[in-house]
Amino acid sequence: MSTENEGNEGNAVPSAPSVPSAPPVPAAAPEGAPQGAPPAPQTPPAAPADAPTAQVPGAAHQEGVGPSTEGVGPSTAAQEQYPYAPPSPQQPPAGSAAWPPPPPAVPSYADGGSPPAWGAPVPSDEQPRKRRASGLVAAVAVAALVAGGVGGALGYWAADSSGSGSSGSTTVAASNSPKDFKRDAGTVAGVAASALPSVVTIDAKSGDGEGGTGTGFVYDKEGHILTNNHVVASAADSGQLTATFSNGKKYDAEVIGRAQGYDVAVLKLKNAPDGLTPLALGDSDKVAVGDSTIAIGAPFGLSNTVTTGIISAKNRPVASGDGSSNKNSYMSALQTDASINPGNSGGPLLDAGGAVIGINSAIQSTSGGGVGQSQAGSIGLGFAIPVNQAKNVAEQLIKTGQPVYPVIGATVTMEEKTGGAAISDEGAGGTPAVTPDGPAAKAGLKAGDVITKFNDTAVESGPTLIGEIWTHKPGDKVTLTYKRDGRTETAELTLGERKGDS
């Protein structure tokens, strides 16, 4: 699951005109002027109507540096000088107390007037120059411009408010520097600081060199890493897997087991370091809509990214795939509006206390395809595998290397808008839709029955039913509500099991 950023092309800011030369040197005072005589009044000649006025330089633009999109070109501004008035012949000679004459008046805005707006365009006869860049430059450059404008405005305010006769410093120091701030354990910053050392960025490369980036987290002190199956599927058999921690240390890894249907996989670090800290696991059954969430991952390859949101829905039926096969994964998912993008897959979804409540796995897209199948970004609809289910799968994979699925022993259609999960007329390869002597057969279910409820949860389609079944374990007793010939019936059955991915 990955996408590409495209760069844009833009124009640089026009260059500024050159600065005019310095004003003329005043003429020497005439000889013979009496010493101690008061200076003659100085009246500068009136400026013509079309004389140039003082120009305030526009805020200097900073050029952003970074990977891919539009760059912003630098610019400077020139300030025209006021016309200089030569001294009157009656001025005293050089060296007297009244010589040299006072400098020309400063621009009015320095004493409290209003300067032109920061970043105002600078006129120029030169043609604009084009620059081409890519990646994140546009965002970085805009940030630099905003910071520069704010800094300049604050500097002007400090100089003005200090008073013309003040000689004190205008520098204001914060009481504490950022490094001295303490982040409480319950804050987002505190949770992130605690969890990031236990989150890894996974690079998976297949045998032909192709691959992608995903996320995982430390499951136990033995070096097991929990992630999504679709993150490692391309490299599971003959590829290469590495896990990089937030401190930059990288380790080779291998697949211990993976469950395609659950979209869960377990890796193990080769030469795992001592002192690994597993993330604490929460209870996804106790999560409520509106609870705060924190997602950590590597969206679009940007490792150690933290986003926040809430649980926006529970028990959301989701069928997702990695786009490389015709097999889907099914989950009764936690829905969150925390930003989740390609590369977040396999990363932890945390509660406000820092406990894992889910594994980020899929996103909804507006650009066609099914959930998790489009190469698009976050629109505020992300889905996570509940951690209670992921834990059960992980323990089975660590123990045996293969998944175990609970089943009812019946094949249902994957069609939408059927008013439930309809049992097919026949199973795969012409086999019976209801397995002889299976749980559904023993409960009296037949082909054509439409299952509308699984325990107390409404069933809208086949994927909904599968997602609900897979939140349980083989041997669990459940109640099915179904329709047959217009009548509503109920049946109790004990879930069977299926080993491995078929």
Short mmCIF file of C-alpha atoms in Angstrom, two decimals:
data_model
loop_
_atom_site.label_atom_id
_atom_site.label_comp_id
_atom_site.label_asym_id
_atom_site.label_seq_id
_atom_site.Cartn_x
_atom_site.Cartn_y
_atom_site.Cartn_z
CA MET A 1 0.00 0.00 0.00
CA SER A 2 1.92 3.03 -1.22
CA THR A 3 1.44 6.15 -3.27
CA GLU A 4 3.59 8.72 -4.97
CA ASN A 5 3.83 12.45 -4.53
CA GLU A 6 3.94 14.62 -7.59
CA GLY A 7 5.88 17.87 -7.76
CA ASN A 8 4.47 21.17 -8.98
CA GLU A 9 6.05 23.97 -10.88
CA GLY A 10 5.88 27.61 -9.82
CA ASN A 11 7.38 31.05 -10.34
CA ALA A 12 9.94 32.73 -8.12
CA VAL A 13 9.33 36.23 -6.68
CA PRO A 14 10.62 39.01 -9.01
CA SER A 15 14.00 40.46 -8.06
CA ALA A 16 14.24 43.92 -6.43
CA PRO A 17 15.67 47.09 -8.08
CA SER A 18 19.18 48.15 -7.20
CA VAL A 19 19.89 50.48 -4.25
CA PRO A 20 20.56 54.13 -5.29
CA SER A 21 23.93 55.72 -4.60
CA ALA A 22 24.72 57.61 -1.38
CA PRO A 23 23.58 61.29 -1.00
CA PRO A 24 26.00 64.09 -2.03
CA VAL A 25 28.64 65.31 0.43
CA PRO A 26 27.70 68.67 2.03
CA ALA A 27 29.65 71.73 0.84
CA ALA A 28 32.29 73.24 3.12
CA ALA A 29 31.21 76.16 5.26
CA PRO A 30 32.26 79.60 3.86
CA GLU A 31 35.30 81.18 5.38
CA GLY A 32 34.85 84.22 7.53
CA ALA A 33 31.72 83.15 9.23
CA PRO A 34 31.77 84.47 12.78
CA GLN A 35 32.47 81.84 15.41
CA GLY A 36 29.70 81.15 17.88
CA ALA A 37 27.05 82.61 15.59
CA PRO A 38 23.79 80.67 15.70
CA PRO A 39 23.15 78.46 12.72
CA ALA A 40 20.83 79.75 10.07
CA PRO A 41 17.45 77.98 9.89
CA GLN A 42 17.54 74.99 7.58
CA THR A 43 14.67 74.62 5.24
CA PRO A 44 14.98 71.84 2.70
CA PRO A 45 13.68 72.73 -0.71
CA ALA A 46 10.23 71.44 -1.47
CA ALA A 47 10.25 68.14 -3.27
CA PRO A 48 8.62 68.10 -6.70
CA ALA A 49 5.25 66.43 -6.99
CA ASP A 50 6.73 63.40 -8.72
CA ALA A 51 9.65 62.95 -6.30
CA PRO A 52 10.08 59.35 -5.10
CA THR A 53 8.83 58.44 -1.63
CA ALA A 54 10.50 56.09 0.84
CA GLN A 55 9.92 52.40 0.19
CA VAL A 56 9.71 49.82 2.96
CA PRO A 57 11.45 46.63 1.93
CA GLY A 58 9.14 43.63 1.64
CA ALA A 59 9.77 40.74 4.01
CA ALA A 60 12.60 38.63 2.70
CA HIS A 61 11.45 35.26 1.40
CA GLN A 62 13.37 32.23 2.57
CA GLU A 63 14.03 29.40 0.21
CA GLY A 64 12.78 26.02 1.50
CA VAL A 65 14.93 22.95 1.21
CA GLY A 66 13.47 19.48 1.11
CA PRO A 67 12.36 16.59 -1.00
CA SER A 68 9.77 17.19 -3.74
CA THR A 69 7.20 20.01 -4.63
CA GLU A 70 7.42 23.67 -5.36
CA GLY A 71 10.30 25.84 -4.14
CA VAL A 72 10.07 29.52 -3.31
CA GLY A 73 12.75 31.83 -4.73
CA PRO A 74 14.54 34.42 -2.60
CA SER A 75 13.90 38.15 -3.06
CA THR A 76 15.35 41.41 -1.70
CA ALA A 77 13.97 44.93 -1.61
CA ALA A 78 15.69 48.29 -2.10
CA GLN A 79 14.80 51.46 -0.22
CA GLU A 80 14.95 54.82 -2.03
CA GLN A 81 16.56 57.68 -0.08
CA TYR A 82 14.81 60.94 0.69
CA PRO A 83 16.12 63.92 -1.39
CA TYR A 84 19.08 65.51 0.36
CA ALA A 85 18.99 69.29 1.09
CA PRO A 86 22.44 70.96 0.96
CA PRO A 87 23.38 73.19 3.93
CA SER A 88 22.77 76.93 3.87
CA PRO A 89 25.77 79.20 3.25
CA GLN A 90 25.19 80.65 6.72
CA GLN A 91 26.04 77.35 8.46
CA PRO A 92 28.99 77.47 10.91
CA PRO A 93 32.30 75.93 9.94
CA ALA A 94 33.10 72.27 10.53
CA GLY A 95 34.10 71.50 14.09
CA SER A 96 31.67 73.89 15.74
CA ALA A 97 29.07 72.65 18.22
CA ALA A 98 26.26 72.95 15.71
CA TRP A 99 28.05 71.12 12.92
CA PRO A 100 27.40 68.70 11.22
CA PRO A 101 23.71 69.28 10.55
CA PRO A 102 21.15 66.73 11.80
CA PRO A 103 20.45 63.79 9.46
CA PRO A 104 17.36 63.74 7.30
CA ALA A 105 14.12 62.86 9.06
CA VAL A 106 13.54 59.10 9.53
CA PRO A 107 10.52 57.49 7.86
CA SER A 108 7.34 58.12 9.80
CA TYR A 109 6.58 54.45 10.50
CA ALA A 110 9.64 54.11 12.77
CA ASP A 111 7.95 56.41 15.26
CA GLY A 112 4.67 54.59 15.36
CA GLY A 113 3.25 54.90 11.85
CA SER A 114 2.16 51.87 9.85
CA PRO A 115 4.66 50.31 7.43
CA PRO A 116 3.46 48.56 4.29
CA ALA A 117 2.28 44.98 4.75
CA TRP A 118 4.98 42.33 5.21
CA GLY A 119 5.69 40.49 2.04
CA ALA A 120 4.20 43.15 -0.25
CA PRO A 121 5.28 42.61 -3.85
CA VAL A 122 8.40 44.38 -5.02
CA PRO A 123 8.17 46.06 -8.44
CA SER A 124 10.67 44.93 -11.03
CA ASP A 125 11.22 45.15 -14.76
CA GLU A 126 12.98 41.80 -14.82
CA GLN A 127 11.23 38.69 -15.99
CA PRO A 128 10.34 36.20 -13.24
CA ARG A 129 12.58 33.19 -12.98
CA LYS A 130 11.22 29.64 -12.82
CA ARG A 131 12.47 27.07 -10.40
CA ARG A 132 11.52 23.44 -10.19
CA ALA A 133 11.67 21.33 -7.07
CA SER A 134 9.89 18.35 -5.60
CA GLY A 135 8.59 16.64 -2.42
CA LEU A 136 7.83 18.69 0.67
CA VAL A 137 9.56 21.95 -0.30
CA ALA A 138 6.34 23.94 -0.71
CA ALA A 139 5.16 23.21 2.80
CA VAL A 140 8.60 23.91 4.26
CA ALA A 141 8.96 27.19 2.35
CA VAL A 142 5.52 28.41 3.38
CA ALA A 143 6.37 27.68 6.99
CA ALA A 144 9.59 29.66 6.62
CA LEU A 145 7.72 32.62 5.17
CA VAL A 146 5.17 32.62 7.97
CA ALA A 147 7.87 32.34 10.61
CA GLY A 148 9.85 35.14 8.97
CA GLY A 149 6.82 37.43 8.82
CA VAL A 150 5.87 36.79 12.43
CA GLY A 151 9.44 37.29 13.60
CA GLY A 152 9.74 40.55 11.68
CA ALA A 153 6.46 41.87 12.99
CA LEU A 154 7.39 41.06 16.59
CA GLY A 155 10.79 42.68 16.12
CA TYR A 156 9.15 45.88 14.84
CA TRP A 157 6.68 45.91 17.75
CA ALA A 158 9.48 45.43 20.31
CA ALA A 159 11.59 48.22 18.84
CA ASP A 160 8.63 50.59 18.67
CA SER A 161 7.21 49.84 22.12
CA SER A 162 10.59 50.23 23.83
CA GLY A 163 10.51 53.99 23.29
CA SER A 164 12.90 56.20 21.32
CA GLY A 165 14.99 57.04 24.36
CA SER A 166 15.27 53.55 25.81
CA SER A 167 18.68 51.91 25.87
CA GLY A 168 17.56 48.58 27.44
CA SER A 169 17.46 45.26 25.61
CA THR A 170 14.26 44.29 23.79
CA THR A 171 15.06 40.57 24.06
CA VAL A 172 12.50 38.56 26.03
CA ALA A 173 13.51 35.13 27.40
CA ALA A 174 11.08 32.31 28.14
CA SER A 175 11.02 31.11 31.73
CA ASN A 176 11.83 27.56 30.61
CA SER A 177 13.47 26.27 27.47
CA PRO A 178 11.66 23.42 25.60
CA LYS A 179 14.19 20.86 26.82
CA ASP A 180 13.13 21.63 30.38
CA PHE A 181 9.43 21.05 29.75
CA LYS A 182 8.04 17.87 31.31
CA ARG A 183 5.41 15.97 29.39
CA ASP A 184 2.91 14.26 31.64
CA ALA A 185 2.28 10.57 31.05
CA GLY A 186 -1.34 11.20 30.00
CA THR A 187 -0.54 13.76 27.30
CA VAL A 188 -0.09 12.90 23.63
CA ALA A 189 3.57 13.93 23.84
CA GLY A 190 4.06 11.73 26.90
CA VAL A 191 2.40 8.71 25.28
CA ALA A 192 4.38 9.19 22.07
CA ALA A 193 7.70 9.52 23.92
CA SER A 194 7.00 6.28 25.78
CA ALA A 195 5.74 4.28 22.77
CA LEU A 196 8.07 5.36 19.96
CA PRO A 197 11.09 3.32 21.16
CA SER A 198 8.96 0.17 20.80
CA VAL A 199 7.69 0.91 17.28
CA VAL A 200 9.65 -0.19 14.19
CA THR A 201 9.58 0.74 10.51
CA ILE A 202 9.53 -2.42 8.38
CA ASP A 203 11.16 -2.54 4.95
CA ALA A 204 10.11 -5.56 2.90
CA LYS A 205 11.84 -6.46 -0.37
CA SER A 206 10.81 -9.36 -2.55
CA GLY A 207 13.26 -11.58 -4.42
CA ASP A 208 13.12 -9.31 -7.49
CA GLY A 209 13.99 -6.22 -5.45
CA GLU A 210 10.53 -4.71 -5.25
CA GLY A 211 9.07 -3.88 -1.87
CA GLY A 212 7.38 -1.41 0.41
CA THR A 213 7.35 0.14 3.86
CA GLY A 214 5.10 -0.62 6.79
CA THR A 215 5.10 -0.53 10.57
CA GLY A 216 5.19 -2.98 13.47
CA PHE A 217 5.69 -2.94 17.23
CA VAL A 218 7.50 -4.98 19.86
CA TYR A 219 5.20 -7.76 21.08
CA ASP A 220 7.46 -9.43 23.66
CA LYS A 221 10.99 -9.35 25.08
CA GLU A 222 12.07 -12.25 22.86
CA GLY A 223 12.04 -9.97 19.83
CA HIS A 224 8.69 -10.82 18.23
CA ILE A 225 7.20 -8.00 16.15
CA LEU A 226 3.47 -7.78 15.44
CA THR A 227 2.37 -6.31 12.09
CA ASN A 228 0.03 -6.82 9.12
CA ASN A 229 0.32 -9.75 6.74
CA HIS A 230 0.09 -7.47 3.70
CA VAL A 231 3.17 -5.54 4.94
CA VAL A 232 5.44 -8.62 4.74
CA ALA A 233 3.67 -10.86 2.21
CA SER A 234 5.94 -9.91 -0.72
CA ALA A 235 9.10 -10.85 1.21
CA ALA A 236 7.79 -13.73 3.31
CA ASP A 237 9.16 -16.54 1.15
CA SER A 238 12.32 -15.38 -0.60
CA GLY A 239 12.76 -11.70 0.18
CA GLN A 240 14.48 -9.56 2.78
CA LEU A 241 12.96 -7.96 5.87
CA THR A 242 14.47 -5.30 8.13
CA ALA A 243 13.09 -3.50 11.18
CA THR A 244 14.40 -0.05 12.11
CA PHE A 245 13.83 1.43 15.56
CA SER A 246 13.27 5.13 16.28
CA ASN A 247 16.92 5.44 17.40
CA GLY A 248 18.04 4.40 13.91
CA LYS A 249 19.23 0.89 14.79
CA LYS A 250 18.30 -1.66 12.14
CA TYR A 251 17.89 -5.42 12.48
CA ASP A 252 17.22 -8.21 10.02
CA ALA A 253 13.98 -10.09 10.64
CA GLU A 254 12.21 -13.26 9.54
CA VAL A 255 8.56 -14.31 9.34
CA ILE A 256 7.48 -16.66 12.13
CA GLY A 257 3.91 -16.99 10.90
CA ARG A 258 1.24 -15.08 9.05
CA ALA A 259 -2.53 -15.23 8.70
CA GLN A 260 -3.80 -13.87 5.40
CA GLY A 261 -7.47 -13.99 6.44
CA TYR A 262 -6.86 -11.99 9.62
CA ASP A 263 -4.19 -9.79 7.96
CA VAL A 264 -1.84 -10.46 10.89
CA ALA A 265 1.82 -11.52 10.81
CA VAL A 266 4.53 -12.10 13.42
CA LEU A 267 8.22 -11.42 12.75
CA LYS A 268 11.25 -12.18 14.89
CA LEU A 269 14.32 -10.01 15.02
CA LYS A 270 17.59 -11.75 14.23
CA ASN A 271 20.13 -11.02 16.97
CA ALA A 272 17.48 -9.16 18.95
CA PRO A 273 18.97 -6.65 21.42
CA ASP A 274 18.56 -6.94 25.17
CA GLY A 275 16.18 -4.65 26.98
CA LEU A 276 13.33 -4.64 24.47
CA THR A 277 10.19 -3.03 25.89
CA PRO A 278 6.92 -4.54 24.59
CA LEU A 279 3.97 -2.20 24.21
CA ALA A 280 1.22 -2.82 26.75
CA LEU A 281 -1.92 -4.39 25.26
CA GLY A 282 -5.30 -2.91 26.12
CA ASP A 283 -8.81 -4.40 25.96
CA SER A 284 -10.48 -3.58 22.63
CA ASP A 285 -13.83 -4.91 23.89
CA LYS A 286 -13.99 -2.04 26.38
CA VAL A 287 -13.27 0.71 23.85
CA ALA A 288 -16.08 3.26 23.48
CA VAL A 289 -16.97 5.56 20.61
CA GLY A 290 -15.40 8.94 21.34
CA ASP A 291 -12.33 7.56 23.13
CA SER A 292 -9.09 9.29 22.19
CA THR A 293 -6.69 7.47 19.86
CA ILE A 294 -3.02 7.87 18.91
CA ALA A 295 -1.63 6.22 15.77
CA ILE A 296 2.10 5.71 15.18
CA GLY A 297 3.63 4.63 11.89
CA ALA A 298 5.53 5.54 8.74
CA PRO A 299 2.98 7.12 6.37
CA PHE A 300 4.47 7.38 2.88
CA GLY A 301 7.78 6.27 4.40
CA LEU A 302 7.92 9.09 6.99
CA SER A 303 8.99 7.02 10.01
CA ASN A 304 7.98 7.78 13.60
CA THR A 305 4.93 9.84 12.64
CA VAL A 306 2.32 10.40 15.37
CA THR A 307 -1.31 11.35 14.65
CA THR A 308 -4.32 11.67 16.93
CA GLY A 309 -8.09 11.28 16.74
CA ILE A 310 -10.96 9.38 18.32
CA ILE A 311 -12.77 6.08 17.94
CA SER A 312 -15.49 7.07 15.48
CA ALA A 313 -17.23 3.66 15.27
CA LYS A 314 -16.93 0.05 16.45
CA ASN A 315 -17.66 -3.33 14.87
CA ARG A 316 -17.27 -1.91 11.38
CA PRO A 317 -17.31 -4.78 8.84
CA VAL A 318 -14.27 -4.37 6.58
CA ALA A 319 -12.96 -6.53 3.75
CA SER A 320 -9.49 -5.35 2.72
CA GLY A 321 -6.79 -6.52 0.34
CA ASP A 322 -3.25 -5.55 -0.61
CA GLY A 323 -4.00 -5.21 -4.32
CA SER A 324 -1.60 -8.01 -5.27
CA SER A 325 -3.97 -10.95 -4.96
CA ASN A 326 -7.67 -11.76 -5.17
CA LYS A 327 -7.83 -12.78 -1.52
CA ASN A 328 -9.34 -10.48 1.08
CA SER A 329 -8.98 -10.12 4.81
CA TYR A 330 -12.04 -9.67 7.00
CA MET A 331 -12.35 -7.82 10.26
CA SER A 332 -14.91 -6.32 12.59
CA ALA A 333 -12.83 -3.18 12.84
CA LEU A 334 -12.34 -0.22 15.09
CA GLN A 335 -12.91 2.92 13.02
CA THR A 336 -10.83 6.01 13.79
CA ASP A 337 -10.37 9.48 12.31
CA ALA A 338 -6.69 9.60 13.31
CA SER A 339 -4.78 10.10 10.06
CA ILE A 340 -3.77 6.69 8.66
CA ASN A 341 -2.00 6.47 5.30
CA PRO A 342 -0.08 3.86 3.31
CA GLY A 343 2.90 2.98 5.52
CA ASN A 344 0.90 3.15 8.75
CA SER A 345 -0.18 -0.46 8.15
CA GLY A 346 0.83 -2.75 11.00
CA GLY A 347 1.43 0.09 13.44
CA PRO A 348 -0.23 0.42 16.83
CA LEU A 349 -3.44 2.30 17.53
CA LEU A 350 -3.11 3.44 21.15
CA ASP A 351 -5.58 4.67 23.71
CA ALA A 352 -5.02 7.80 25.80
CA GLY A 353 -3.00 5.78 28.32
CA GLY A 354 -0.62 4.37 25.72
CA ALA A 355 -2.03 0.81 25.57
CA VAL A 356 -2.47 -0.86 22.17
CA ILE A 357 -6.14 -1.24 21.25
CA GLY A 358 -5.72 -2.10 17.57
CA ILE A 359 -3.44 -2.65 14.57
CA ASN A 360 -3.87 -0.01 11.86
CA SER A 361 -4.70 -1.92 8.68
CA ALA A 362 -6.95 -0.22 6.13
CA ILE A 363 -8.25 3.12 4.91
CA GLN A 364 -11.38 4.19 3.07
CA SER A 365 -10.79 5.97 -0.23
CA THR A 366 -13.00 8.15 -2.40
CA SER A 367 -11.26 7.13 -5.63
CA GLY A 368 -12.85 3.81 -6.52
CA GLY A 369 -11.99 0.31 -5.38
CA GLY A 370 -12.76 -1.18 -2.02
CA VAL A 371 -11.58 -0.33 1.43
CA GLY A 372 -7.79 -0.31 1.60
CA GLN A 373 -7.41 -1.07 -2.12
CA SER A 374 -6.85 2.43 -3.50
CA GLN A 375 -3.54 4.25 -3.60
CA ALA A 376 -4.96 7.27 -1.81
CA GLY A 377 -4.43 9.16 1.43
CA SER A 378 -6.40 9.66 4.61
CA ILE A 379 -9.89 11.12 4.48
CA GLY A 380 -10.48 10.51 8.17
CA LEU A 381 -11.73 6.92 7.85
CA GLY A 382 -9.15 4.45 9.08
CA PHE A 383 -9.69 0.91 10.33
CA ALA A 384 -7.79 -1.15 12.87
CA ILE A 385 -7.91 -4.84 13.80
CA PRO A 386 -9.08 -5.04 17.44
CA VAL A 387 -6.10 -6.02 19.58
CA ASN A 388 -8.01 -8.80 21.39
CA GLN A 389 -8.35 -10.62 18.05
CA ALA A 390 -4.78 -9.80 16.98
CA LYS A 391 -3.41 -11.15 20.27
CA ASN A 392 -5.18 -14.49 19.83
CA VAL A 393 -3.83 -14.81 16.30
CA ALA A 394 -0.29 -13.80 17.34
CA GLU A 395 -0.17 -16.39 20.13
CA GLN A 396 -1.26 -19.10 17.70
CA LEU A 397 1.33 -18.06 15.11
CA ILE A 398 4.14 -18.00 17.69
CA LYS A 399 3.10 -21.42 18.96
CA THR A 400 2.46 -23.30 15.70
CA GLY A 401 3.41 -20.99 12.82
CA GLN A 402 -0.05 -21.24 11.24
CA PRO A 403 -3.41 -19.60 11.93
CA VAL A 404 -6.54 -21.27 13.20
CA TYR A 405 -9.93 -19.89 12.11
CA PRO A 406 -13.31 -20.44 13.80
CA VAL A 407 -15.98 -21.54 11.28
CA ILE A 408 -19.69 -22.35 11.15
CA GLY A 409 -19.26 -24.93 8.38
CA ALA A 410 -21.20 -23.09 5.67
CA THR A 411 -20.33 -21.06 2.57
CA VAL A 412 -22.01 -17.66 2.32
CA THR A 413 -22.20 -15.23 -0.63
CA MET A 414 -20.16 -12.02 -0.65
CA GLU A 415 -22.89 -9.99 -2.33
CA GLU A 416 -24.06 -6.74 -0.76
CA LYS A 417 -27.66 -5.70 -0.14
CA THR A 418 -28.92 -9.22 0.44
CA GLY A 419 -30.42 -8.31 3.81
CA GLY A 420 -27.98 -10.64 5.54
CA ALA A 421 -25.48 -13.40 4.80
CA ALA A 422 -27.08 -15.82 2.37
CA ILE A 423 -25.86 -19.43 2.40
CA SER A 424 -24.76 -20.29 -1.14
CA ASP A 425 -26.25 -23.05 -3.27
CA GLU A 426 -22.87 -24.79 -3.38
CA GLY A 427 -19.39 -24.40 -1.96
CA ALA A 428 -16.02 -23.95 -3.63
CA GLY A 429 -15.27 -26.45 -6.39
CA GLY A 430 -18.80 -27.83 -6.34
CA THR A 431 -18.63 -28.98 -2.71
CA PRO A 432 -21.76 -28.77 -0.54
CA ALA A 433 -22.48 -25.25 0.74
CA VAL A 434 -23.22 -26.68 4.20
CA THR A 435 -20.46 -29.03 5.36
CA PRO A 436 -21.88 -32.44 6.31
CA ASP A 437 -21.72 -32.98 10.09
CA GLY A 438 -20.38 -29.45 10.50
CA PRO A 439 -21.67 -26.90 13.07
CA ALA A 440 -24.25 -25.35 10.70
CA ALA A 441 -25.52 -28.75 9.51
CA LYS A 442 -25.91 -29.95 13.10
CA ALA A 443 -27.88 -26.77 13.89
CA GLY A 444 -30.27 -27.40 10.97
CA LEU A 445 -29.13 -24.67 8.56
CA LYS A 446 -29.59 -25.23 4.80
CA ALA A 447 -28.56 -23.67 1.50
CA GLY A 448 -30.66 -20.57 0.81
CA ASP A 449 -31.03 -19.57 4.48
CA VAL A 450 -30.20 -15.90 5.13
CA ILE A 451 -28.40 -15.25 8.42
CA THR A 452 -29.47 -11.87 9.83
CA LYS A 453 -27.91 -11.92 13.31
CA PHE A 454 -24.79 -13.30 14.98
CA ASN A 455 -25.53 -13.28 18.70
CA ASP A 456 -26.84 -9.71 19.21
CA THR A 457 -25.03 -8.16 16.23
CA ALA A 458 -26.98 -7.45 13.04
CA VAL A 459 -25.54 -9.13 9.96
CA GLU A 460 -25.83 -7.18 6.70
CA SER A 461 -23.70 -9.31 4.36
CA GLY A 462 -21.28 -12.21 4.09
CA PRO A 463 -18.20 -10.11 5.05
CA THR A 464 -20.05 -8.86 8.13
CA LEU A 465 -20.73 -12.43 9.26
CA ILE A 466 -17.14 -13.58 8.67
CA GLY A 467 -15.75 -10.59 10.53
CA GLU A 468 -17.96 -11.38 13.52
CA ILE A 469 -17.13 -15.10 13.50
CA TRP A 470 -13.40 -14.33 13.50
CA THR A 471 -13.64 -12.28 16.68
CA HIS A 472 -14.25 -15.59 18.47
CA LYS A 473 -12.34 -18.82 19.05
CA PRO A 474 -13.07 -22.38 17.96
CA GLY A 475 -15.30 -24.01 20.56
CA ASP A 476 -17.25 -20.84 21.41
CA LYS A 477 -21.05 -21.25 21.50
CA VAL A 478 -23.01 -18.70 19.45
CA THR A 479 -26.60 -18.01 18.40
CA LEU A 480 -27.57 -17.42 14.78
CA THR A 481 -30.81 -15.77 13.65
CA TYR A 482 -31.83 -16.57 10.07
CA LYS A 483 -34.72 -16.34 7.63
CA ARG A 484 -36.18 -19.26 5.68
CA ASP A 485 -39.26 -19.03 3.46
CA GLY A 486 -40.22 -15.73 5.10
CA ARG A 487 -40.00 -17.10 8.64
CA THR A 488 -37.41 -16.07 11.26
CA GLU A 489 -35.64 -18.89 13.08
CA THR A 490 -32.78 -19.16 15.59
CA ALA A 491 -30.13 -21.82 16.02
CA GLU A 492 -27.37 -22.38 18.57
CA LEU A 493 -24.11 -23.93 17.47
CA THR A 494 -20.52 -24.48 18.56
CA LEU A 495 -17.87 -22.98 16.27
CA GLY A 496 -15.58 -25.43 14.53
CA GLU A 497 -12.05 -24.73 13.29
CA ARG A 498 -9.96 -24.57 10.15
CA LYS A 499 -6.18 -24.60 10.21
CA GLY A 500 -4.09 -22.59 7.79
CA ASP A 501 -4.99 -20.31 4.89
CA SER A 502 -6.83 -22.11 2.12
#
